[in-house]
Amino acid sequence: MKIAITGEGGFLGYHLTQYYKWVKEYEVISLGRDYMNNITLLKDCDLLVHCAGVNRGDGVYSGNVSLARDLINSLDEEGIKIDIKFTSSTQEGNNTLYGQSKREASKILNDYCDYVGTTFENYKLPNLFGVFGKPNYNSFINTFCYNVVNDIKVNYNQNEVELCYVYDAIKVMDNQIDEFPITKIRVDEVYELISTFHKEYSAGVIPKLDTDFSRNLFNVYREFNPHRTKQNVRHTDDRGYLVELVKTNGTESQVFFSTTKPGITRGNHFHFGKVERFCVLSGDAKIDMRRIGTADIESFNVSGDDNVVVDMPVLYTHNITNVGITELVCVFWVDEIFDSENMDTYFVEV
């Protein structure tokens, strides 16, 4: 199946792209930011997901309505008939300019699909959060994480909010589940959770991740924490030495090790949810990681003499290479027990 996404460079567009590409194994073509000039690329597509929009400023209403109308006019001029999924908002039902614009845009897109005989699906998305959101823009969660990590004062209240993890919302759009999984929580409680994550994680402890919400929130926090590596203390006596690799606060987890021959690379995969930590016990290794959808590679040279642990962020493809002349021994910690029916592992070269 071949699909396209308007607004592919935005928060939701990015995650939709990765989901359809890796989980569904669809061909996702790139329309680019100036997608109106690339409208002919849709001629061979089976589905268009319209994510592009304006969510703030004076041009909210005119901007969203114009984007929908211009899109339909361009499709009509090229004689393109295509199914459309529209990422609207729960605010569609209120009288704000943003809500009105989403309602009008939905009507424009729906009328087009009725006219040409294709399928239209409108998704009234709740408040979404996830990794790679911009602070002071996409969600207050991204702002809280950025401010806590950078020791910036956080302003919060006790209002209750309804939150949905971005990939749970995408599963609804993909008809994998029927309803948006919502977490009802107060804003101050979100702040307290993030603050606890920061305090414990900075002390080398993986916090308690006993719900899907806490796990997803922790992954967002980790993206704002720039410290991929953590130096552990070696406790030495006449028997030898002991290094605590990881401490967990109530999280089901798995620790394992592997040996790798010189010159061999393991990995070249990424995860949407797993929390992973690597530590080389013996030998010399290079660990590379690259955020999916980008070209920049982060590299870490580690050895058995360092006692350094390296954390693997979600949506970063990663690998480990034995760059030494002896066998490499590496231990791994993962926050969940391996499940062959739900591996959450997608293979792509760093």
PDB file of C-alpha atoms in Angstrom, residues 170-298:
ATOM      1  CA  ILE A 170      -2.431   6.204  15.675  1.00  0.00           C
ATOM      2  CA  LYS A 171      -3.710   2.696  16.446  1.00  0.00           C
ATOM      3  CA  VAL A 172      -7.236   4.123  16.487  1.00  0.00           C
ATOM      4  CA  MET A 173      -6.588   5.778  13.125  1.00  0.00           C
ATOM      5  CA  ASP A 174      -5.348   2.434  11.831  1.00  0.00           C
ATOM      6  CA  ASN A 175      -8.475   0.672  13.155  1.00  0.00           C
ATOM      7  CA  GLN A 176      -6.405  -1.471  15.516  1.00  0.00           C
ATOM      8  CA  ILE A 177      -8.427  -0.336  18.536  1.00  0.00           C
ATOM      9  CA  ASP A 178     -11.859   1.289  18.740  1.00  0.00           C
ATOM     10  CA  GLU A 179     -11.410   4.123  21.234  1.00  0.00           C
ATOM     11  CA  PHE A 180      -8.658   6.531  22.211  1.00  0.00           C
ATOM     12  CA  PRO A 181      -7.027   5.259  25.427  1.00  0.00           C
ATOM     13  CA  ILE A 182      -7.332   8.280  27.696  1.00  0.00           C
ATOM     14  CA  THR A 183      -5.490   8.963  30.943  1.00  0.00           C
ATOM     15  CA  LYS A 184      -7.253  11.442  33.202  1.00  0.00           C
ATOM     16  CA  ILE A 185      -4.721  13.145  35.432  1.00  0.00           C
ATOM     17  CA  ARG A 186      -4.138  16.522  37.062  1.00  0.00           C
ATOM     18  CA  VAL A 187      -1.487  18.816  35.632  1.00  0.00           C
ATOM     19  CA  ASP A 188       0.353  18.988  38.982  1.00  0.00           C
ATOM     20  CA  GLU A 189       0.434  15.173  39.119  1.00  0.00           C
ATOM     21  CA  VAL A 190       2.123  15.085  35.711  1.00  0.00           C
ATOM     22  CA  TYR A 191       4.714  17.545  36.990  1.00  0.00           C
ATOM     23  CA  GLU A 192       5.338  15.449  40.121  1.00  0.00           C
ATOM     24  CA  LEU A 193       5.844  12.319  38.023  1.00  0.00           C
ATOM     25  CA  ILE A 194       8.355  14.033  35.729  1.00  0.00           C
ATOM     26  CA  SER A 195      10.185  15.515  38.726  1.00  0.00           C
ATOM     27  CA  THR A 196      10.388  12.052  40.310  1.00  0.00           C
ATOM     28  CA  PHE A 197      11.685  10.593  37.065  1.00  0.00           C
ATOM     29  CA  HIS A 198      14.394  13.227  36.946  1.00  0.00           C
ATOM     30  CA  LYS A 199      15.436  12.748  40.576  1.00  0.00           C
ATOM     31  CA  GLU A 200      15.633   8.967  40.333  1.00  0.00           C
ATOM     32  CA  TYR A 201      17.072   8.756  36.827  1.00  0.00           C
ATOM     33  CA  SER A 202      19.782  11.272  37.709  1.00  0.00           C
ATOM     34  CA  ALA A 203      20.718   8.983  40.627  1.00  0.00           C
ATOM     35  CA  GLY A 204      21.014   5.987  38.304  1.00  0.00           C
ATOM     36  CA  VAL A 205      17.602   4.483  39.129  1.00  0.00           C
ATOM     37  CA  ILE A 206      14.996   3.460  36.564  1.00  0.00           C
ATOM     38  CA  PRO A 207      11.757   4.729  38.130  1.00  0.00           C
ATOM     39  CA  LYS A 208       8.620   2.700  38.725  1.00  0.00           C
ATOM     40  CA  LEU A 209       6.894   2.210  35.358  1.00  0.00           C
ATOM     41  CA  ASP A 210       3.825   0.249  36.411  1.00  0.00           C
ATOM     42  CA  THR A 211       1.402   1.706  33.871  1.00  0.00           C
ATOM     43  CA  ASP A 212       1.522   2.341  30.135  1.00  0.00           C
ATOM     44  CA  PHE A 213       1.113   6.046  30.855  1.00  0.00           C
ATOM     45  CA  SER A 214       4.130   6.225  33.197  1.00  0.00           C
ATOM     46  CA  ARG A 215       6.265   4.277  30.744  1.00  0.00           C
ATOM     47  CA  ASN A 216       5.303   6.535  27.836  1.00  0.00           C
ATOM     48  CA  LEU A 217       5.806   9.656  29.953  1.00  0.00           C
ATOM     49  CA  PHE A 218       9.239   8.411  31.034  1.00  0.00           C
ATOM     50  CA  ASN A 219      10.263   7.896  27.410  1.00  0.00           C
ATOM     51  CA  VAL A 220       9.295  11.510  26.673  1.00  0.00           C
ATOM     52  CA  TYR A 221      11.323  12.683  29.670  1.00  0.00           C
ATOM     53  CA  ARG A 222      14.347  10.634  28.542  1.00  0.00           C
ATOM     54  CA  GLU A 223      14.409  12.385  25.175  1.00  0.00           C
ATOM     55  CA  PHE A 224      14.987  15.705  26.935  1.00  0.00           C
ATOM     56  CA  ASN A 225      17.730  14.303  29.155  1.00  0.00           C
ATOM     57  CA  PRO A 226      20.929  14.640  27.081  1.00  0.00           C
ATOM     58  CA  HIS A 227      22.960  12.212  29.175  1.00  0.00           C
ATOM     59  CA  ARG A 228      22.954   9.017  27.121  1.00  0.00           C
ATOM     60  CA  THR A 229      25.825   7.606  29.147  1.00  0.00           C
ATOM     61  CA  LYS A 230      26.109   7.244  32.915  1.00  0.00           C
ATOM     62  CA  GLN A 231      29.295   6.547  34.859  1.00  0.00           C
ATOM     63  CA  ASN A 232      28.907   3.823  37.483  1.00  0.00           C
ATOM     64  CA  VAL A 233      31.058   3.446  40.588  1.00  0.00           C
ATOM     65  CA  ARG A 234      33.300   0.374  40.882  1.00  0.00           C
ATOM     66  CA  HIS A 235      33.394  -1.107  44.390  1.00  0.00           C
ATOM     67  CA  THR A 236      36.684  -2.969  44.843  1.00  0.00           C
ATOM     68  CA  ASP A 237      38.058  -5.236  47.614  1.00  0.00           C
ATOM     69  CA  ASP A 238      40.399  -8.197  47.808  1.00  0.00           C
ATOM     70  CA  ARG A 239      37.820 -10.433  46.149  1.00  0.00           C
ATOM     71  CA  GLY A 240      37.583  -8.306  43.015  1.00  0.00           C
ATOM     72  CA  TYR A 241      35.032  -5.635  42.060  1.00  0.00           C
ATOM     73  CA  LEU A 242      31.304  -5.091  41.798  1.00  0.00           C
ATOM     74  CA  VAL A 243      29.470  -2.671  39.534  1.00  0.00           C
ATOM     75  CA  GLU A 244      25.724  -2.051  39.859  1.00  0.00           C
ATOM     76  CA  LEU A 245      24.499  -1.838  36.266  1.00  0.00           C
ATOM     77  CA  VAL A 246      20.928  -0.765  36.897  1.00  0.00           C
ATOM     78  CA  LYS A 247      18.455  -0.287  39.718  1.00  0.00           C
ATOM     79  CA  THR A 248      14.739  -0.443  39.045  1.00  0.00           C
ATOM     80  CA  ASN A 249      11.889   0.878  41.130  1.00  0.00           C
ATOM     81  CA  GLY A 250       9.165  -1.733  40.747  1.00  0.00           C
ATOM     82  CA  THR A 251       9.600  -2.388  37.009  1.00  0.00           C
ATOM     83  CA  GLU A 252       9.445  -5.853  35.467  1.00  0.00           C
ATOM     84  CA  SER A 253      12.738  -6.166  33.623  1.00  0.00           C
ATOM     85  CA  GLN A 254      15.236  -8.502  31.993  1.00  0.00           C
ATOM     86  CA  VAL A 255      19.053  -8.530  32.131  1.00  0.00           C
ATOM     87  CA  PHE A 256      21.147 -10.581  29.709  1.00  0.00           C
ATOM     88  CA  PHE A 257      24.586 -10.648  28.106  1.00  0.00           C
ATOM     89  CA  SER A 258      26.117 -11.614  24.798  1.00  0.00           C
ATOM     90  CA  THR A 259      29.554 -12.304  23.361  1.00  0.00           C
ATOM     91  CA  THR A 260      30.586 -10.874  19.995  1.00  0.00           C
ATOM     92  CA  LYS A 261      33.578 -11.806  17.856  1.00  0.00           C
ATOM     93  CA  PRO A 262      36.024  -9.084  16.658  1.00  0.00           C
ATOM     94  CA  GLY A 263      34.692  -7.069  13.719  1.00  0.00           C
ATOM     95  CA  ILE A 264      31.095  -8.263  14.142  1.00  0.00           C
ATOM     96  CA  THR A 265      28.137  -5.892  14.540  1.00  0.00           C
ATOM     97  CA  ARG A 266      24.939  -6.711  16.420  1.00  0.00           C
ATOM     98  CA  GLY A 267      21.664  -4.824  16.374  1.00  0.00           C
ATOM     99  CA  ASN A 268      20.716  -2.328  13.640  1.00  0.00           C
ATOM    100  CA  HIS A 269      17.171  -2.079  14.936  1.00  0.00           C
ATOM    101  CA  PHE A 270      14.940   0.268  16.928  1.00  0.00           C
ATOM    102  CA  HIS A 271      11.978   0.125  19.287  1.00  0.00           C
ATOM    103  CA  PHE A 272       8.830   2.164  19.788  1.00  0.00           C
ATOM    104  CA  GLY A 273       8.523   1.506  23.514  1.00  0.00           C
ATOM    105  CA  LYS A 274      11.322  -0.541  25.065  1.00  0.00           C
ATOM    106  CA  VAL A 275      13.665   1.038  27.587  1.00  0.00           C
ATOM    107  CA  GLU A 276      17.141  -0.460  27.064  1.00  0.00           C
ATOM    108  CA  ARG A 277      20.560  -0.091  28.664  1.00  0.00           C
ATOM    109  CA  PHE A 278      23.895  -1.526  27.437  1.00  0.00           C
ATOM    110  CA  CYS A 279      27.133  -2.087  29.356  1.00  0.00           C
ATOM    111  CA  VAL A 280      30.371  -3.602  28.013  1.00  0.00           C
ATOM    112  CA  LEU A 281      31.941  -5.967  30.551  1.00  0.00           C
ATOM    113  CA  SER A 282      34.978  -7.033  28.540  1.00  0.00           C
ATOM    114  CA  GLY A 283      36.537  -5.915  25.278  1.00  0.00           C
ATOM    115  CA  ASP A 284      36.175  -2.746  23.187  1.00  0.00           C
ATOM    116  CA  ALA A 285      33.042  -1.629  21.389  1.00  0.00           C
ATOM    117  CA  LYS A 286      31.555   1.204  19.402  1.00  0.00           C
ATOM    118  CA  ILE A 287      27.856   1.917  19.843  1.00  0.00           C
ATOM    119  CA  ASP A 288      26.115   3.920  17.118  1.00  0.00           C
ATOM    120  CA  MET A 289      22.593   5.326  17.216  1.00  0.00           C
ATOM    121  CA  ARG A 290      20.538   7.423  14.797  1.00  0.00           C
ATOM    122  CA  ARG A 291      17.107   8.918  15.211  1.00  0.00           C
ATOM    123  CA  ILE A 292      14.741   7.431  12.646  1.00  0.00           C
ATOM    124  CA  GLY A 293      14.077   9.908   9.862  1.00  0.00           C
ATOM    125  CA  THR A 294      17.373  11.772  10.327  1.00  0.00           C
ATOM    126  CA  ALA A 295      20.949  11.290   9.114  1.00  0.00           C
ATOM    127  CA  ASP A 296      22.989  12.310  12.175  1.00  0.00           C
ATOM    128  CA  ILE A 297      24.689   9.463  14.037  1.00  0.00           C
ATOM    129  CA  GLU A 298      25.724   9.547  17.701  1.00  0.00           C
TER     130      GLU A 298
END
